[in-house]
mmCIF file with all atom_site columns, C-alpha atoms in Angstrom:
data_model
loop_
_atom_site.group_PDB
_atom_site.id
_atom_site.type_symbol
_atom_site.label_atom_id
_atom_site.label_alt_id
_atom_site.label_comp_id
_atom_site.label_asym_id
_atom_site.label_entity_id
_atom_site.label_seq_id
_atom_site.pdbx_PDB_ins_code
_atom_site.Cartn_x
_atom_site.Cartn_y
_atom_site.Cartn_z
_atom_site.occupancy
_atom_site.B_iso_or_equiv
_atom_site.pdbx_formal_charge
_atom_site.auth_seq_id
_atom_site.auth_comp_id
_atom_site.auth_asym_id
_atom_site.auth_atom_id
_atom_site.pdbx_PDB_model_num
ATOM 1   C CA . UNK A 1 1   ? 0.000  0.000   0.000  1.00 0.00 ? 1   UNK A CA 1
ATOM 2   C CA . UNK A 1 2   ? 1.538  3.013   -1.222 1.00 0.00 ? 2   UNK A CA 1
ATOM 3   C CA . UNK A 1 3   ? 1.285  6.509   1.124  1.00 0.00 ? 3   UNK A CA 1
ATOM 4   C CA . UNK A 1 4   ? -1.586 8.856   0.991  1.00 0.00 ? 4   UNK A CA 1
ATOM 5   C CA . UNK A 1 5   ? -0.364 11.913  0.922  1.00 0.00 ? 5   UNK A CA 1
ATOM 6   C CA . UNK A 1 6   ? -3.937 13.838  0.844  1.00 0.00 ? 6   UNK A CA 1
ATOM 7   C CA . UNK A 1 7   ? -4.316 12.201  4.416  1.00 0.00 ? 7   UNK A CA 1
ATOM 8   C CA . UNK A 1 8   ? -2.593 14.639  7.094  1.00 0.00 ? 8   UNK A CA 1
ATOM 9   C CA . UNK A 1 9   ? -2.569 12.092  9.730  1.00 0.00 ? 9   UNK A CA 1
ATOM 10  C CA . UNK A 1 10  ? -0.994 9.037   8.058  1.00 0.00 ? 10  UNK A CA 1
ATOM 11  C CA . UNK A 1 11  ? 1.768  11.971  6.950  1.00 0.00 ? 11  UNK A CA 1
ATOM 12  C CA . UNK A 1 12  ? 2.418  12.850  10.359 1.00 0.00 ? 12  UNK A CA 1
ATOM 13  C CA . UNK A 1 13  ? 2.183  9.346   11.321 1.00 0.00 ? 13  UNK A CA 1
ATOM 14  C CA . UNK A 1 14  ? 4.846  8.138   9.051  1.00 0.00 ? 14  UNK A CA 1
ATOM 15  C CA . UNK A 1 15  ? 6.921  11.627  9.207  1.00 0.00 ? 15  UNK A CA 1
ATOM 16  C CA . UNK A 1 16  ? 7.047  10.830  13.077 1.00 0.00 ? 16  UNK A CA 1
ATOM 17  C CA . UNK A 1 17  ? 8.180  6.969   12.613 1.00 0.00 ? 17  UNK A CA 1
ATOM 18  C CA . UNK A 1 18  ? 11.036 8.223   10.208 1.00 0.00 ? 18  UNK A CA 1
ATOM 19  C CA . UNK A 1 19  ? 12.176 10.892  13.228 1.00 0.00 ? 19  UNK A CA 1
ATOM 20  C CA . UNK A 1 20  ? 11.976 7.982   16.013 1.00 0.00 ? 20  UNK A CA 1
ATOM 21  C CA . UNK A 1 21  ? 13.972 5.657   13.114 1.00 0.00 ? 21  UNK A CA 1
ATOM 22  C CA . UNK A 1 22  ? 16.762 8.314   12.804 1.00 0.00 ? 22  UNK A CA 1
ATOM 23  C CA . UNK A 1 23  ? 16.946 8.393   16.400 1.00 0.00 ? 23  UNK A CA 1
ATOM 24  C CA . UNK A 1 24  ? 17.328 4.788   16.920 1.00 0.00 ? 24  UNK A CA 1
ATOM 25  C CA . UNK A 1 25  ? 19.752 4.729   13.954 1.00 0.00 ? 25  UNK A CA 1
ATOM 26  C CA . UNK A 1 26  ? 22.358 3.214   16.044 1.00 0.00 ? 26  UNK A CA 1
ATOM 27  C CA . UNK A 1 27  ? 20.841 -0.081  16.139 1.00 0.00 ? 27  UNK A CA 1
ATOM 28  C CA . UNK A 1 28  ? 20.859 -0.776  12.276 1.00 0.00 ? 28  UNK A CA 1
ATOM 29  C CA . UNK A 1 29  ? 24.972 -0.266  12.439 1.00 0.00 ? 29  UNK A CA 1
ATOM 30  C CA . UNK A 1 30  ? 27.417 -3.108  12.112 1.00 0.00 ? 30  UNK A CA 1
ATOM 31  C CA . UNK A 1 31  ? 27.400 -5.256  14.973 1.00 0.00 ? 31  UNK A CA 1
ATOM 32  C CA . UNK A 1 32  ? 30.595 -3.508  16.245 1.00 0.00 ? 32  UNK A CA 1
ATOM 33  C CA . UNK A 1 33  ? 29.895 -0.033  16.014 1.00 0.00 ? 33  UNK A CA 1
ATOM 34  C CA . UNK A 1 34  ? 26.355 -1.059  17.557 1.00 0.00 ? 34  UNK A CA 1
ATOM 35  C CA . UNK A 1 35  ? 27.826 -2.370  20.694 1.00 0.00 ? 35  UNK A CA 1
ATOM 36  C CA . UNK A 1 36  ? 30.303 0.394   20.715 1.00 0.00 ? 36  UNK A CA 1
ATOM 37  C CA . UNK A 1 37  ? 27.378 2.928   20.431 1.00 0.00 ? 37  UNK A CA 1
ATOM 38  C CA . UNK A 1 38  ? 25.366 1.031   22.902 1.00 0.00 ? 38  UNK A CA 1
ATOM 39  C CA . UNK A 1 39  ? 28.163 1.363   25.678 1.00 0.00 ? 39  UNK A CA 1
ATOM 40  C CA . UNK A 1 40  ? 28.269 5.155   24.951 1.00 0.00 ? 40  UNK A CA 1
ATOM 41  C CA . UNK A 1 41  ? 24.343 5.410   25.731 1.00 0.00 ? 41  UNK A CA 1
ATOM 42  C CA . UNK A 1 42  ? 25.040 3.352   28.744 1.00 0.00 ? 42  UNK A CA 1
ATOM 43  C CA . UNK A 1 43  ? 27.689 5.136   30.015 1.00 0.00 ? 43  UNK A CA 1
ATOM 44  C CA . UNK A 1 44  ? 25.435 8.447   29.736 1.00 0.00 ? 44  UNK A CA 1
ATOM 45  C CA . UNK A 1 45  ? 22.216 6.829   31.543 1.00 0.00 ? 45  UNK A CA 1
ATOM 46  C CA . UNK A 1 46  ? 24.471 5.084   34.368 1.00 0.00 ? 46  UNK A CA 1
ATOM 47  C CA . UNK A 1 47  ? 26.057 8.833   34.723 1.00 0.00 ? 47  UNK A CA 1
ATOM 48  C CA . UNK A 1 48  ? 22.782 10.274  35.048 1.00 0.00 ? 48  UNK A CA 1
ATOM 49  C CA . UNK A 1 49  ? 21.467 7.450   37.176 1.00 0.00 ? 49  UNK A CA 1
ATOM 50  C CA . UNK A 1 50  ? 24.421 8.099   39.362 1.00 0.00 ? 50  UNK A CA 1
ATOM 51  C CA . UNK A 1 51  ? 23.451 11.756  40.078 1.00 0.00 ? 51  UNK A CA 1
ATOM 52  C CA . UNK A 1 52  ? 19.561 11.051  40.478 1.00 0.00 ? 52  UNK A CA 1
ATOM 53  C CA . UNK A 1 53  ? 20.560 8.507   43.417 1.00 0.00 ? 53  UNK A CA 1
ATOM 54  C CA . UNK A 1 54  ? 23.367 10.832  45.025 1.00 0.00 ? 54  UNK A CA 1
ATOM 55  C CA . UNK A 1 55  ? 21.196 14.159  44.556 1.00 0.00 ? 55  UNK A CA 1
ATOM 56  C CA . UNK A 1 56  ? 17.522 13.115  44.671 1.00 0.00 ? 56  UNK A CA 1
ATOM 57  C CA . UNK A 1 57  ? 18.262 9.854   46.635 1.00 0.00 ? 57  UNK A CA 1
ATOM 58  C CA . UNK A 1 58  ? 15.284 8.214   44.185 1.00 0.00 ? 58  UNK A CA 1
ATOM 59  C CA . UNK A 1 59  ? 14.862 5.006   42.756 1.00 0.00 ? 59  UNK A CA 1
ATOM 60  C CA . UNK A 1 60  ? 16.918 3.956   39.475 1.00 0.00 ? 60  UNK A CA 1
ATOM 61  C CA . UNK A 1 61  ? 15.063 2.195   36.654 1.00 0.00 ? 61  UNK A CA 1
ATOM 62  C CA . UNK A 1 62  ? 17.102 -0.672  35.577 1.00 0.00 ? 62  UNK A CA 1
ATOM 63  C CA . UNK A 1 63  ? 18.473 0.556   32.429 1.00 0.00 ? 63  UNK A CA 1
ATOM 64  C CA . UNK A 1 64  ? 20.049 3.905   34.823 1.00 0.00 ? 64  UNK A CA 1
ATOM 65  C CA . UNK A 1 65  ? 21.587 1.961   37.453 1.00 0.00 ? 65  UNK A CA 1
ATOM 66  C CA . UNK A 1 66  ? 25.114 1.273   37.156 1.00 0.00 ? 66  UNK A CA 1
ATOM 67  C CA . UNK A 1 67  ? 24.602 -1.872  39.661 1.00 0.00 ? 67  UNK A CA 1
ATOM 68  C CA . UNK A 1 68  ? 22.857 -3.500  37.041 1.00 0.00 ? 68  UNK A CA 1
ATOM 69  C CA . UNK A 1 69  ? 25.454 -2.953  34.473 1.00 0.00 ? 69  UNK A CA 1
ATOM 70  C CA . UNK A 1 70  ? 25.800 -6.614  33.729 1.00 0.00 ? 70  UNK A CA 1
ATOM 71  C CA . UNK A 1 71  ? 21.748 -6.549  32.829 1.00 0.00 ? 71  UNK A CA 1
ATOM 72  C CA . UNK A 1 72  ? 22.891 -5.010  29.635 1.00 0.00 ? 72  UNK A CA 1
ATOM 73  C CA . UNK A 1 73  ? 22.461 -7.147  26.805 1.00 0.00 ? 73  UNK A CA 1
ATOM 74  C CA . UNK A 1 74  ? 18.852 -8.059  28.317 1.00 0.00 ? 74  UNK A CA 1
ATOM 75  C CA . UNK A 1 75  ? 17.843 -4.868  28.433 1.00 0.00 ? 75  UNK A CA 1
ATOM 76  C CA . UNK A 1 76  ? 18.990 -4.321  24.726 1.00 0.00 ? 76  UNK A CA 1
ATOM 77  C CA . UNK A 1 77  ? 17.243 -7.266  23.440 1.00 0.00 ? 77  UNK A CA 1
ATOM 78  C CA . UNK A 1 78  ? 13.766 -5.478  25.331 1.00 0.00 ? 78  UNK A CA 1
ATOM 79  C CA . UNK A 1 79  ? 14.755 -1.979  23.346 1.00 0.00 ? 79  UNK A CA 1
ATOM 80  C CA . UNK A 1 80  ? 15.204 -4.049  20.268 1.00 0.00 ? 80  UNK A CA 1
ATOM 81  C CA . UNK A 1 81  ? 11.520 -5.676  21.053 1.00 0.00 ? 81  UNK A CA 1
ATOM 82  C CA . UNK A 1 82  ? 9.953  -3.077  22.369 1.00 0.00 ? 82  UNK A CA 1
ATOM 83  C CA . UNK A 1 83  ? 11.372 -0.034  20.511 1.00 0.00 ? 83  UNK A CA 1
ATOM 84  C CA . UNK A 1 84  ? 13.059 -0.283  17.395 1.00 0.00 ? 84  UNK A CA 1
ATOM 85  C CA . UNK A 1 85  ? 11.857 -3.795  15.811 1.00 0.00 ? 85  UNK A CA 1
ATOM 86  C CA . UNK A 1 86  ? 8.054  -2.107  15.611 1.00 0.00 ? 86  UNK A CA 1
ATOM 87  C CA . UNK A 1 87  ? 9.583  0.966   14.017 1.00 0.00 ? 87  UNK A CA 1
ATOM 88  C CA . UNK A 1 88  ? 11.949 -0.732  11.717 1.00 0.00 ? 88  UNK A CA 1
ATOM 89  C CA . UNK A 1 89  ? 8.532  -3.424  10.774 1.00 0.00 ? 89  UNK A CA 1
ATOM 90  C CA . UNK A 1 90  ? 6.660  -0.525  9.984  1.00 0.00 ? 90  UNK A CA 1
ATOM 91  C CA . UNK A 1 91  ? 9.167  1.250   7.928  1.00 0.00 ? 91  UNK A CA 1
ATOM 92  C CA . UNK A 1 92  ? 9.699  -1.275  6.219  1.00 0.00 ? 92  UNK A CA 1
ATOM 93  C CA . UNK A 1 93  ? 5.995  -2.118  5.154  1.00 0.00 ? 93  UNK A CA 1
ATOM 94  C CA . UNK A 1 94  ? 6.003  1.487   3.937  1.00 0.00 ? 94  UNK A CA 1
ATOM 95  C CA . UNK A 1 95  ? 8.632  0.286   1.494  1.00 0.00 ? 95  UNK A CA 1
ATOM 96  C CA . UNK A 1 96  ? 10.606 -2.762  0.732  1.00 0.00 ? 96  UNK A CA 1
ATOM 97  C CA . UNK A 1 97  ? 13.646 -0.751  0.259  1.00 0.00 ? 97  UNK A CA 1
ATOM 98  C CA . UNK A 1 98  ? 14.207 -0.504  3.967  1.00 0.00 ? 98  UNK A CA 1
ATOM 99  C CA . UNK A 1 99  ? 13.681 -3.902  4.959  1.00 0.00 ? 99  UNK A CA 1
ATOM 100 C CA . UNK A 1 100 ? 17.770 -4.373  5.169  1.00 0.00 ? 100 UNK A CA 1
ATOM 101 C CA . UNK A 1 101 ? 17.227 -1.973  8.868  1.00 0.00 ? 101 UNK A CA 1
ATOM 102 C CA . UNK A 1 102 ? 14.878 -4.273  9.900  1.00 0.00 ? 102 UNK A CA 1
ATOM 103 C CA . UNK A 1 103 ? 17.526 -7.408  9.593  1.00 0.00 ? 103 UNK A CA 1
ATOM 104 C CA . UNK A 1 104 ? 20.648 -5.154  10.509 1.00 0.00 ? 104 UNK A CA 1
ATOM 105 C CA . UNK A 1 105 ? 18.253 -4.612  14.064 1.00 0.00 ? 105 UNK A CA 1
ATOM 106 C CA . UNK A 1 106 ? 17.281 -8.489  14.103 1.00 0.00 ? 106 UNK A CA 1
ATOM 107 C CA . UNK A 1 107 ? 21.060 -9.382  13.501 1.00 0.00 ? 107 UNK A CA 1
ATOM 108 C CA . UNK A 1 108 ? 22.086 -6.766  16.251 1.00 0.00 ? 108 UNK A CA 1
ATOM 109 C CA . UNK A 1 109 ? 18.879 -8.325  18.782 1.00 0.00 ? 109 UNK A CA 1
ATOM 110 C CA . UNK A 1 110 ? 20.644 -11.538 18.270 1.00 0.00 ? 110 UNK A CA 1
ATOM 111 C CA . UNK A 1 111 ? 24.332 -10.690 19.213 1.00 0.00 ? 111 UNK A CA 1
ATOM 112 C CA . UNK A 1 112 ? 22.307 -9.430  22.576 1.00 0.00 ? 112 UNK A CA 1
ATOM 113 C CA . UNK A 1 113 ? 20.722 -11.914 23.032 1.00 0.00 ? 113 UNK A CA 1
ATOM 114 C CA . UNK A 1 114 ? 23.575 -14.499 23.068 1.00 0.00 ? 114 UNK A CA 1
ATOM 115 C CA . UNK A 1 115 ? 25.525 -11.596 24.769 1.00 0.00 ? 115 UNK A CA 1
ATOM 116 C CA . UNK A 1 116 ? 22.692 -11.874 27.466 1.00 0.00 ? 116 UNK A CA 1
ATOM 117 C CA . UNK A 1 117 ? 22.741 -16.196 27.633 1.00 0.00 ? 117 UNK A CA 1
ATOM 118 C CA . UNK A 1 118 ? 26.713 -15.825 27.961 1.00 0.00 ? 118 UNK A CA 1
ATOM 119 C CA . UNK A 1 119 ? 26.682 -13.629 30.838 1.00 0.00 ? 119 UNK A CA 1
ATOM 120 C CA . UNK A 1 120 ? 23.789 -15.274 32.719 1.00 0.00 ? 120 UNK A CA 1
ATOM 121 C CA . UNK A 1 121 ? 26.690 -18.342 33.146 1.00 0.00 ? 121 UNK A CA 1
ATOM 122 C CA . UNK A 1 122 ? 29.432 -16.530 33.738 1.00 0.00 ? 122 UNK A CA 1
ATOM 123 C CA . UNK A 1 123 ? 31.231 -15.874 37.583 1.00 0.00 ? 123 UNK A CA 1
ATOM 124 C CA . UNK A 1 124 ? 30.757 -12.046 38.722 1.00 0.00 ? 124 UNK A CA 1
ATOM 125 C CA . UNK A 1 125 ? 34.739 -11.507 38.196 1.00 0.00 ? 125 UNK A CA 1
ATOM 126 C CA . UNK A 1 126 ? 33.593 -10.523 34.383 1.00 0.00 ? 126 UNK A CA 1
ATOM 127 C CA . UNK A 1 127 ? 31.741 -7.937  35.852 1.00 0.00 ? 127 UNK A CA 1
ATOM 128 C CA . UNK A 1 128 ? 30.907 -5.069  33.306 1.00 0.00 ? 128 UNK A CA 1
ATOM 129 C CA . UNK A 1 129 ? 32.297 -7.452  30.291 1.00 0.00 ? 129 UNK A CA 1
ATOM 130 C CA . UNK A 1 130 ? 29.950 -5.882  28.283 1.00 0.00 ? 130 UNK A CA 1
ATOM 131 C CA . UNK A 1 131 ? 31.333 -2.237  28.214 1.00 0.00 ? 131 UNK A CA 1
ATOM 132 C CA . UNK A 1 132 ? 34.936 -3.187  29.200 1.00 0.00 ? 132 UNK A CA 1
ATOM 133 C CA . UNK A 1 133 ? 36.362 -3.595  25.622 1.00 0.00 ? 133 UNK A CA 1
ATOM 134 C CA . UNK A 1 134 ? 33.474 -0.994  24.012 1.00 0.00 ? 134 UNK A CA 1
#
């Protein structure tokens, strides 16, 4: 089905998944400059997470708290779920031509998600393996 572009609202509709899809960008990289990406983000949000506890003594959500840094991979295999496989889907619906996004995102989901069955074995002296060698 090809866009309407009489109808205002599937414009803004579409305009707003290609914004959310060039913010999640990341995600459709190369597995290595994914994960390299992904430590970045984490980085920022345990940073943040770090000041909320210290300054406003509140409670973290998971993907903030840098005591959960070994919950990583799970958590990217929920953003890959939950976030960016819907948009990518869509997108690529819209047009066939951006159905490689939705793979590079499945192929990324994947590396988490043996990243996350690895981990869940492994002693607590690999402690933050994940971001170590980002």
């Amino acid at each position: 089905e090809s866009l309407d572009w009489e109808d205002q609202d599937k414009i803004s509709i579409t305009t707003a998944a290609l914004m959310t899809a060039s913010d999640l960008g990341a995600v459709t990289k190369p597995w290595p400059v994914q994960r390299k990406i992904a430590g970045l983000v984490a980085e920022e949000f345990w940073y943040q997470g770090d000041l909320e506890k210290a300054v406003l003594s509140a409670p973290l959500v998971p993907m903030m708290d840098r005591e959960l840094r070994q919950e990583l991979p799970r958590l990217q295999v929920g953003f890959c779920d939950g976030v960016c496989l819907p948009v990518y889907r869509a997108l690529a619906c819209l047009s066939p031509a951006l159905q490689h996004m939705e793979e590079a995102v499945m192929f990324n989901r994947d590396r988490w998600a043996e990243l996350a069955e690895n981990n869940q074995d492994e002693d607590d002296e690999t402690e933050n393996k994940v971001t170590r060698n980002l």
